[in-house]
Tab-separated table of C-alpha atoms in Angstrom:
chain	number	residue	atom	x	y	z
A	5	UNK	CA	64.052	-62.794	-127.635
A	6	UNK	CA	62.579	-63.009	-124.088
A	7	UNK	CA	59.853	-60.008	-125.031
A	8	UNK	CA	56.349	-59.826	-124.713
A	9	UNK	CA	54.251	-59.772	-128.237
A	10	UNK	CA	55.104	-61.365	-131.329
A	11	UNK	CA	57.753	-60.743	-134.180
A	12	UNK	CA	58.108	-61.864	-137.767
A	13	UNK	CA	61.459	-61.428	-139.847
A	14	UNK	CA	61.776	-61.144	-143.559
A	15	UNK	CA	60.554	-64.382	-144.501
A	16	UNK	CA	59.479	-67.345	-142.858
A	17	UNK	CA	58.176	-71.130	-143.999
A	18	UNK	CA	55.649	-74.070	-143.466
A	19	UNK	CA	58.460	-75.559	-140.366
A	20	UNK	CA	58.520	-71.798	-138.941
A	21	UNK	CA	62.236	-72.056	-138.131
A	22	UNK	CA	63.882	-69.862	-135.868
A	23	UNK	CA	66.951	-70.654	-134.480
A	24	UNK	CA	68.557	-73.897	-135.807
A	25	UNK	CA	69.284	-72.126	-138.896
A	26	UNK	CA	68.300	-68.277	-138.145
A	27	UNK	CA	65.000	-66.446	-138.431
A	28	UNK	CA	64.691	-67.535	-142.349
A	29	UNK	CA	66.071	-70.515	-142.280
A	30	UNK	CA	69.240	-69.339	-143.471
A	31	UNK	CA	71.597	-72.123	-143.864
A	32	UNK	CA	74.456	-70.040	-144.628
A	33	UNK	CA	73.800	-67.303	-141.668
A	34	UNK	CA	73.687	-64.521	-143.895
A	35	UNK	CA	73.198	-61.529	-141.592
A	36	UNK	CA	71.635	-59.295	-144.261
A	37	UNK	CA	68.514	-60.122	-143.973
A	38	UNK	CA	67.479	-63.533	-141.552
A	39	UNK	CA	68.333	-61.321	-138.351
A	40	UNK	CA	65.701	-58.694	-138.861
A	41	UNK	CA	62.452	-58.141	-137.121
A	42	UNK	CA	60.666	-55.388	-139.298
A	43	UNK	CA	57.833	-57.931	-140.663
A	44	UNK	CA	55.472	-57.776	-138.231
A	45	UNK	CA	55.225	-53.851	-137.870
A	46	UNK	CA	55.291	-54.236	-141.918
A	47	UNK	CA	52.364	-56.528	-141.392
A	48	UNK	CA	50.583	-54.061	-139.116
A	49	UNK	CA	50.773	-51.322	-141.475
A	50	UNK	CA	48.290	-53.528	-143.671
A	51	UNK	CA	45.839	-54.223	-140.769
A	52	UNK	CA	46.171	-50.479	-140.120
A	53	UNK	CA	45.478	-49.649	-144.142
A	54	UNK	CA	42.260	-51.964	-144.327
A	55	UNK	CA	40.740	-50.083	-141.760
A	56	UNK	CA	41.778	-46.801	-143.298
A	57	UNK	CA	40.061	-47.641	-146.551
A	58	UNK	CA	36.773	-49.135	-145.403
A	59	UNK	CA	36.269	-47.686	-141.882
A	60	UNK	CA	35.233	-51.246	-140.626
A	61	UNK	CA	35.280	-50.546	-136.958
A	62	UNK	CA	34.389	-54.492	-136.296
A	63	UNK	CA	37.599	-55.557	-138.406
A	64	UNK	CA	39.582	-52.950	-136.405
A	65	UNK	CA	38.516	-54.044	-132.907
A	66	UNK	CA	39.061	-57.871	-134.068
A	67	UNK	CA	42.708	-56.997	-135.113
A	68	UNK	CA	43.899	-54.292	-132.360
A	69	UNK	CA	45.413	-56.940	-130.481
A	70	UNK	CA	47.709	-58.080	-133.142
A	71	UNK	CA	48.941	-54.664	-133.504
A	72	UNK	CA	49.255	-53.976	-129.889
A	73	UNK	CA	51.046	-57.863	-129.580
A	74	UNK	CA	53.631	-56.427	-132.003
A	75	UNK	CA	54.081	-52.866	-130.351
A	76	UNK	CA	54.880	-55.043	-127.119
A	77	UNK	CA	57.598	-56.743	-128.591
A	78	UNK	CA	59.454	-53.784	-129.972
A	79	UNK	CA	58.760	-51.724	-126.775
A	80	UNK	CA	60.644	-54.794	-124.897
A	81	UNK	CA	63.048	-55.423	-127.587
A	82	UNK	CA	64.224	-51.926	-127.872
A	83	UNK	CA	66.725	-50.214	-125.292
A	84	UNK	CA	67.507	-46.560	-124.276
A	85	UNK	CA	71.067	-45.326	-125.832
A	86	UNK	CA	73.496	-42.909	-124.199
A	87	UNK	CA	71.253	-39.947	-126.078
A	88	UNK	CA	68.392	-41.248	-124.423
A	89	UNK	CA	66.677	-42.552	-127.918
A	90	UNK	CA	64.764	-45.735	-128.380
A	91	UNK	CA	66.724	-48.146	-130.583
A	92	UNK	CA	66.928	-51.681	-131.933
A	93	UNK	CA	70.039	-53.508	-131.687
A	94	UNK	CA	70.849	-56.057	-133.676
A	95	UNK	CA	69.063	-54.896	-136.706
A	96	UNK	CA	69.969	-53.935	-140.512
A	97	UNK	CA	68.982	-52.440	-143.422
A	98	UNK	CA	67.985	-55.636	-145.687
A	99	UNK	CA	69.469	-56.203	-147.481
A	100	UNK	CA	72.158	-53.892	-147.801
A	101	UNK	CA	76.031	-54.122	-147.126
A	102	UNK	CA	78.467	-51.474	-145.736
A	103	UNK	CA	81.960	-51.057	-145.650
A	104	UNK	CA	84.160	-50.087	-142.146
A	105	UNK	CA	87.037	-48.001	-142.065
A	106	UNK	CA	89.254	-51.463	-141.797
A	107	UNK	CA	87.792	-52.419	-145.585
A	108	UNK	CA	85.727	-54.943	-144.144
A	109	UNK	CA	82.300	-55.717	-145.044
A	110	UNK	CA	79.568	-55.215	-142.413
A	111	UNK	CA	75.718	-55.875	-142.057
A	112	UNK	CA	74.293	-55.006	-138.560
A	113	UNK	CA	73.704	-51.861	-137.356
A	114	UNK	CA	72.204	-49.948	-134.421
A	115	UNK	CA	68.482	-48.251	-135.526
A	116	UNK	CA	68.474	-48.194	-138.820
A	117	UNK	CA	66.611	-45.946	-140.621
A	118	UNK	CA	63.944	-48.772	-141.937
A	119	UNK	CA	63.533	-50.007	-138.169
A	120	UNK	CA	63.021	-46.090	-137.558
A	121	UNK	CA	59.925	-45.670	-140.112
A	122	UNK	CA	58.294	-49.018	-139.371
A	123	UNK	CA	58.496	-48.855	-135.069
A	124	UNK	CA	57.484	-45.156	-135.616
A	125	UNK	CA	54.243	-45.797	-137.982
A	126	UNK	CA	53.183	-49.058	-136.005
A	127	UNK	CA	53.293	-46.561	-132.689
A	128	UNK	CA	51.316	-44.035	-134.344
A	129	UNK	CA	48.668	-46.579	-136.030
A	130	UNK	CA	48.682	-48.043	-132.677
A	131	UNK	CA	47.453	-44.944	-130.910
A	132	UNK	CA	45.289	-43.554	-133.664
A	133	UNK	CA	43.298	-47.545	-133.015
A	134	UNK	CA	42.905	-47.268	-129.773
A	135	UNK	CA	41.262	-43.381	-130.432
A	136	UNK	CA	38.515	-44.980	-132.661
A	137	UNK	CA	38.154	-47.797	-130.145
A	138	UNK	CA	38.239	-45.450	-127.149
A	139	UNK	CA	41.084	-47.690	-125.802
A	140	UNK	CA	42.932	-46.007	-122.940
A	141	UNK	CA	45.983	-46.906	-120.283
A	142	UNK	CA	47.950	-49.832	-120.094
A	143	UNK	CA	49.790	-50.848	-122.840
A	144	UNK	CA	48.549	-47.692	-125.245
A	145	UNK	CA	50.624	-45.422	-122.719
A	146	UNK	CA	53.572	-47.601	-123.131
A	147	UNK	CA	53.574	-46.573	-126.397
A	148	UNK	CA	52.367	-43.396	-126.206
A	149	UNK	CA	55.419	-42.586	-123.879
A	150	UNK	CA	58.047	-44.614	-125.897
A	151	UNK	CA	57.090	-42.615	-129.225
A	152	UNK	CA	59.122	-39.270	-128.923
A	153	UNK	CA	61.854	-40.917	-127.802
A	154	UNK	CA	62.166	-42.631	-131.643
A	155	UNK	CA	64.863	-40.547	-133.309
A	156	UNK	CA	64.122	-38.583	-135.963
A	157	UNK	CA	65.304	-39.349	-139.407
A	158	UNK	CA	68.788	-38.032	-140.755
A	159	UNK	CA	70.510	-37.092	-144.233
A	160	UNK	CA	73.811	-37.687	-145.093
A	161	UNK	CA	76.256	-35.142	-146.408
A	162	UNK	CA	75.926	-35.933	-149.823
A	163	UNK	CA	72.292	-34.810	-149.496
A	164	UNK	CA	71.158	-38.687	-149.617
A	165	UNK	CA	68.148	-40.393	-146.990
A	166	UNK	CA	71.081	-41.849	-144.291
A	167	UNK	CA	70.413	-45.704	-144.176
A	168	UNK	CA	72.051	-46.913	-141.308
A	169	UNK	CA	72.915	-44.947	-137.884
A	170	UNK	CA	75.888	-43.206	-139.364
A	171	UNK	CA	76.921	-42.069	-142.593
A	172	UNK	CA	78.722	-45.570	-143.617
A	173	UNK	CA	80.449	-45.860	-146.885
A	174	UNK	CA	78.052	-48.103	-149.049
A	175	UNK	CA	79.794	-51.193	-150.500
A	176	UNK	CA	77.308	-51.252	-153.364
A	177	UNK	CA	76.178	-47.829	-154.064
A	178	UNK	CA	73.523	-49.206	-156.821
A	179	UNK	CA	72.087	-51.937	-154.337
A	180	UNK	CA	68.448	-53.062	-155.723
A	181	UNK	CA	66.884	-52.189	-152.257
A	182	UNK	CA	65.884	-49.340	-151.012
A	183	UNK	CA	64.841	-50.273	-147.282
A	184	UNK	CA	65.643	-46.245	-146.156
A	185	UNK	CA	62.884	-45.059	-148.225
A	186	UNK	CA	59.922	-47.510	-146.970
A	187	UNK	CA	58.684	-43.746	-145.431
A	188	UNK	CA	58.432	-42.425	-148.808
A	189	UNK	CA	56.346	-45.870	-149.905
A	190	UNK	CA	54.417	-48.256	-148.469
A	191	UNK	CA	54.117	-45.599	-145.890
A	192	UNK	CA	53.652	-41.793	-146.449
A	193	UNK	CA	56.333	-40.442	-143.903
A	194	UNK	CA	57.679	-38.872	-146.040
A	195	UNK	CA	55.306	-35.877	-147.805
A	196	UNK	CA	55.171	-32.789	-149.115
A	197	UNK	CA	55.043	-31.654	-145.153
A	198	UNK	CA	58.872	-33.298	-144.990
A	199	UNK	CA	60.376	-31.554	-147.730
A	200	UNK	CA	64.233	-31.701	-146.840
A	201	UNK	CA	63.408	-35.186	-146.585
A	202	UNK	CA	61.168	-35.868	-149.394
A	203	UNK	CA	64.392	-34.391	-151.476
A	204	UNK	CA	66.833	-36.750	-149.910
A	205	UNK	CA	64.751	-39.305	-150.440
A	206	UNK	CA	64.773	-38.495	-154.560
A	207	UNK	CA	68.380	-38.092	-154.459
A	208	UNK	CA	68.525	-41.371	-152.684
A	209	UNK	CA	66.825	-43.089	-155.442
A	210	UNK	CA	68.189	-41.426	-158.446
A	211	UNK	CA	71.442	-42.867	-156.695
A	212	UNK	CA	70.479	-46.138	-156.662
A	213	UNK	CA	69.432	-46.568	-160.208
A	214	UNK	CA	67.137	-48.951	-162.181
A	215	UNK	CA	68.810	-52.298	-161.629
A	216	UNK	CA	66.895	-54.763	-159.895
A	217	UNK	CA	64.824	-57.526	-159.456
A	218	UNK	CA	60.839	-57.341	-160.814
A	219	UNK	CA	59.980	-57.013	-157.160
A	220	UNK	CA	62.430	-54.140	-156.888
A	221	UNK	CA	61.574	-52.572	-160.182
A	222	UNK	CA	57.877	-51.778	-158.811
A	223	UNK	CA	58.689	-50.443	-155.410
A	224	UNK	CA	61.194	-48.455	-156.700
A	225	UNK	CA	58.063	-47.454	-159.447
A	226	UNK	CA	55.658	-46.541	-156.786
A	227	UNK	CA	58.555	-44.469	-155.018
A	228	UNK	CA	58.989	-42.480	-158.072
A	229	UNK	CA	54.988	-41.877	-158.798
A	230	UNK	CA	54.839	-40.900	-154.861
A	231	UNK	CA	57.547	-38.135	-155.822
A	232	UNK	CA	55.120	-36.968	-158.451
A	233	UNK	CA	57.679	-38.160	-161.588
A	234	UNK	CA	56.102	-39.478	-164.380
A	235	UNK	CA	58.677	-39.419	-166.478
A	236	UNK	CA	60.770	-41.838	-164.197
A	237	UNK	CA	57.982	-43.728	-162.674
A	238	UNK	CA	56.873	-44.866	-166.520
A	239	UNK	CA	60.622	-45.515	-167.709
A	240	UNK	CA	60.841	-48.322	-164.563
A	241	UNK	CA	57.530	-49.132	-165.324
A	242	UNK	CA	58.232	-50.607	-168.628
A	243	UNK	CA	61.173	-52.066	-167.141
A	244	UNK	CA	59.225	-55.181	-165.911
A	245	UNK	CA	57.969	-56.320	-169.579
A	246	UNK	CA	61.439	-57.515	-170.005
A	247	UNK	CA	60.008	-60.950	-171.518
A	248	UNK	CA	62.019	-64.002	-169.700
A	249	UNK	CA	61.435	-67.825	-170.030
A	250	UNK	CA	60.261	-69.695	-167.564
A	251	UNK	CA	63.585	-71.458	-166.866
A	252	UNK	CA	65.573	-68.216	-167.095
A	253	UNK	CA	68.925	-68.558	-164.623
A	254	UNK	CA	67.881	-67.439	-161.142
A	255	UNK	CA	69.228	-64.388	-160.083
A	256	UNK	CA	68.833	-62.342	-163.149
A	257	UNK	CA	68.736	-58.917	-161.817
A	258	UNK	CA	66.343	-57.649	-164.503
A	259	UNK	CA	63.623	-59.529	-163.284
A	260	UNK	CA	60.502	-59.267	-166.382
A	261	UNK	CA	57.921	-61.186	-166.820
A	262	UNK	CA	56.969	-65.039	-168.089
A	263	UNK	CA	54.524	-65.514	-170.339
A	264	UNK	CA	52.030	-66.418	-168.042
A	265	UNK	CA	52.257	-62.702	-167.372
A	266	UNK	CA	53.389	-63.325	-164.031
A	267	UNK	CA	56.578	-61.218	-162.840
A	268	UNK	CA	59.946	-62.232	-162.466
A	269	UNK	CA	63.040	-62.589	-159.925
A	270	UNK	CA	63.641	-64.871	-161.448
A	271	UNK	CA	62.214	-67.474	-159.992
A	272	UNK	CA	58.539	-65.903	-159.698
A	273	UNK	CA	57.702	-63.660	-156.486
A	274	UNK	CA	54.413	-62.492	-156.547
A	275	UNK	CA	54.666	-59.195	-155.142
A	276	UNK	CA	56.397	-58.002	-158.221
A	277	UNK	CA	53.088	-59.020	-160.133
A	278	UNK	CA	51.019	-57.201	-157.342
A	279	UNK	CA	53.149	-53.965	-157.926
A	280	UNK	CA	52.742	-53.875	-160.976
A	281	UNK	CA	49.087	-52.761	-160.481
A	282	UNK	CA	49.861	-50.999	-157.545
A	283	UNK	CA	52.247	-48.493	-158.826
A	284	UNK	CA	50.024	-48.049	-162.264
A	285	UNK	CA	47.111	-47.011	-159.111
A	286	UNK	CA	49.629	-45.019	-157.456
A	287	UNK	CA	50.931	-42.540	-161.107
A	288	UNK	CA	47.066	-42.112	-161.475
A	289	UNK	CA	45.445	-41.359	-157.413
A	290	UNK	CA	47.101	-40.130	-154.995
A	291	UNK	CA	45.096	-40.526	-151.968
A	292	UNK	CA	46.385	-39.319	-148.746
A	293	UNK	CA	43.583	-39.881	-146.492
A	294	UNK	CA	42.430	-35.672	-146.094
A	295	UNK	CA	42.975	-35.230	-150.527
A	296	UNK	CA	42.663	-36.791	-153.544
A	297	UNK	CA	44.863	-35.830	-156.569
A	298	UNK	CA	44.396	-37.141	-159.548
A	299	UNK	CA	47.077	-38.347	-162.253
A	300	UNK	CA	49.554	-37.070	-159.821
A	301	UNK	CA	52.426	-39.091	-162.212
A	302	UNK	CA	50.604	-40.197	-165.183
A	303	UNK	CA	52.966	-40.164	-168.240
A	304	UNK	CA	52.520	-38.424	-171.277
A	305	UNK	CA	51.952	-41.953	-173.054
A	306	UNK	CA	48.686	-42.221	-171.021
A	307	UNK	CA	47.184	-39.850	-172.916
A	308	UNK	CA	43.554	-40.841	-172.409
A	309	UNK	CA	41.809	-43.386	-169.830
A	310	UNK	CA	39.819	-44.664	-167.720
A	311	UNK	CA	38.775	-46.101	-164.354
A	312	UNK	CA	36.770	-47.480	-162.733
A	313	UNK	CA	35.790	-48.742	-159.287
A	314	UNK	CA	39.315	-47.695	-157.616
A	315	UNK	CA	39.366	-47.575	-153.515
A	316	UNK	CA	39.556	-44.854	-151.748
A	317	UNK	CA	40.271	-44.138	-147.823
A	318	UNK	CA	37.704	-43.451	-146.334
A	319	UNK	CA	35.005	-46.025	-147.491
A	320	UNK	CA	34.889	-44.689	-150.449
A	321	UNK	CA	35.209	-45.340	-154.403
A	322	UNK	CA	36.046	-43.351	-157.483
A	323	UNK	CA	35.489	-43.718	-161.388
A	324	UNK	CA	37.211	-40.739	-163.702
A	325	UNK	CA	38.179	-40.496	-167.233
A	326	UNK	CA	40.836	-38.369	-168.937
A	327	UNK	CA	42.120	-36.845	-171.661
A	328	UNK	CA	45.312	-34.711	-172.842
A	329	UNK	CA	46.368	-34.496	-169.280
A	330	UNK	CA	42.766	-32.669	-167.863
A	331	UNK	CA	39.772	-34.690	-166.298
A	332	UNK	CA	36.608	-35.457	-168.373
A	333	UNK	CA	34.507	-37.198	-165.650
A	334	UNK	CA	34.995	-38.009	-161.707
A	335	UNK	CA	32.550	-39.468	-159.690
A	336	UNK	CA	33.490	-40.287	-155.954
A	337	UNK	CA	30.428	-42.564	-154.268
C-alpha cells in the first residue's frame, strides 16, 4: 500500500500471502471480502477492551504502539473527498453484494459504513490511550486532527442503517452479514445516546432475517440482546443447536453444532462456539463502562439463575442470582 503502520484483511494464513493471490489468498479474486483492510482496527478494538476490563496500565503501554502502527496506516491510506471527509477507497462491506443501475453486480465501494465504525473507534481508543499514558504530539495529533473529518453515519430511506456510501439496491436483501451494524456490536456506537440510529440499526436486522451461518447466528444474537430483545435474541439463540454431523456438506447456511459441541459453518469456525457464550453474557450484563444493567435481554425461559465470576470493566467482577425476572443477590468485588 506504500503507508506507514500495519494492516490485516479478513483472513490471513501460515504463508501470509498478499498479492500473488490477494490479501486472503483468494484464488478466485473474489472482491467481497480479500480486498479489505478492517482487521487490524478490528484487532485493536480487543487490545483497547483488555485494558478496559482490567485497567492494566503495563499491558496498555506494551500494546500502544500496535494501535498507533495501525492508526498510521489508515491515516496514510485514507484520502480527502470533494466534501472534505476522510475516506477509504477501495474498500467494501464484507461480504455483501450490490446491484448498479446497469443490473450488474458490484462489490467495492467508497467508505463504507463498517470502515466508518472501525477507523472511527480505533481513533478514539487511540486518543483515550495516549490520555492514560500521558502521550502527547506527534502521531496522537495526526489523529486527533483526522477524527472529525470521519463522516458521520447515514440511514437510508427505508429507515434501514445505510451500508455502503449511497443508498445501493441490495442484491441479497437477507445476506447473513451484517458488517453495517459492527457499531451496534462488537462496539457500542451505537446506544441509547444514538437513538435514530439505534432504530435503524433494528430495522436493519429485522431485515436481514435469521439465515446464516453459526458464526452469523451469534453476532446477529448479541446484536439483538444489545437492542434489549429477549424475545429475538433467545429465538436465534436456539438457532445454533441445530445438531449437524461432522461431515455435513460445507456451506450449509444453518450452521449448528457437532457433537463435540463445537459450532458449525459448516466446516467448524470457532468464533461461532465463542459467541455462543458471549451473547448468553451479553442477554444477562450489560456493561457499558459508566453502568451495569442486569438481565438487560434475558428471556422468559431463564426464569431463575445464576452467575458467577463474570468480568466487568473496570477491574472488576460480579456474581448475582435471579428469579421471576427480579434480582435475589449481586455482589460486585
Amino acid at each position: 500500500y506504500g503507508c506507514r503502520g500495519w494492516v490485516a484483511h479478513s483472513n490471513s494464513d501460515i504463508w501470509a500471502y498478499t498479492t500473488t493471490c490477494g490479501p486472503v489468498n483468494e484464488r478466485r479474486g473474489c472482491s467481497r471480502y480479500a480486498t479489505w483492510q478492517g482487521g487490524s482496527g478490528w484487532l485493536c478494538r480487543h487490545l483497547w477492551e483488555h485494558y478496559e476490563y482490567t485497567r492494566d496500565v503495563a499491558f496498555l503501554k506494551e500494546y500502544y504502539p500496535i494501535m498507533l502502527g495501525a492508526a498510521r496506516f489508515y491515516l496514510d491510506f485514507m484520502y480527502e473527498d470533494a466534501d472534505g471527509h476522510l475516506v477509504t477507497c477501495p474498500s467494501l462491506s464484507p461480504e455483501n453484494i450490490y446491484r448498479l443501475e446497469s443490473g450488474e453486480i458490484a462489490a467495492a465501494d467508497v467508505m463504507p459504513t463498517m470502515d466508518k465504525f472501525i477507523i472511527s473507534e480505533l481513533f478514539e481508543n487511540c486518543i483515550a490511550a495516549a490520555d492514560v499514558l500521558g502521550e502527547r504530539g506527534g502521531i496522537v495529533d495526526e489523529i486527533r486532527a483526522a477524527l472529525p473529518k470521519i463522516e458521520g453515519i447515514k440511514i437510508n430511506k427505508n429507515g434501514t442503517l445505510a451500508e455502503w456510501s449511497k443508498d445501493f439496491t441490495e442484491a441479497e436483501p437477507d445476506h447473513r452479514h451484517v458488517s453495517h451494524l459492527y457499531g451496534l456490536y462488537p462496539s457500542d456506537m451505537i446506544n441509547s445516546g444514538t437513538p435514530s440510529l439505534l432504530s435503524a440499526a433494528e430495522k436493519t436486522l429485522d431485515k436481514r432475517g435469521s439465515q446464516g451461518t453459526g458464526w452469523g447466528i451469534m453476532w446477529k444474537t448479541c446484536m439483538y440482546a444489545r437492542l434489549g430483545n429477549a424475545e429475538k435474541a433467545y429465538g436465534m439463540l436456539k438457532l445454533i443447536f441445530n445438531r449437524l454431523p461432522f461431515d455435513a456438506p460445507m456451506g450449509n447456511s444453518g450452521g449448528g453444532l457437532y457433537d463435540s459441541l463445537l459450532a458449525a459453518c459448516p466446516p467448524l469456525q470457532i468464533d461461532a462456539s465463542f459467541g455462543v457464550i458471549a451473547a448468553v453474557c451479553e442477554m444477562l450484563c450489560r456493561d457499558n463502562g459508566e453502568s451495569v444493567t442486569l438481565l438487560p435481554a434475558c428471556p422468559k425461559e431463564w426464569s431463575a439463575g445464576e452467575i458467577r465470576g463474570m468480568r466487568l470493566k473496570g477491574g472488576k467482577t460480579l456474581d448475582f442470582s435471579w428469579k421471576d425476572g427480579k434480582i435475589l443477590s449481586e455482589k460486585i468485588y
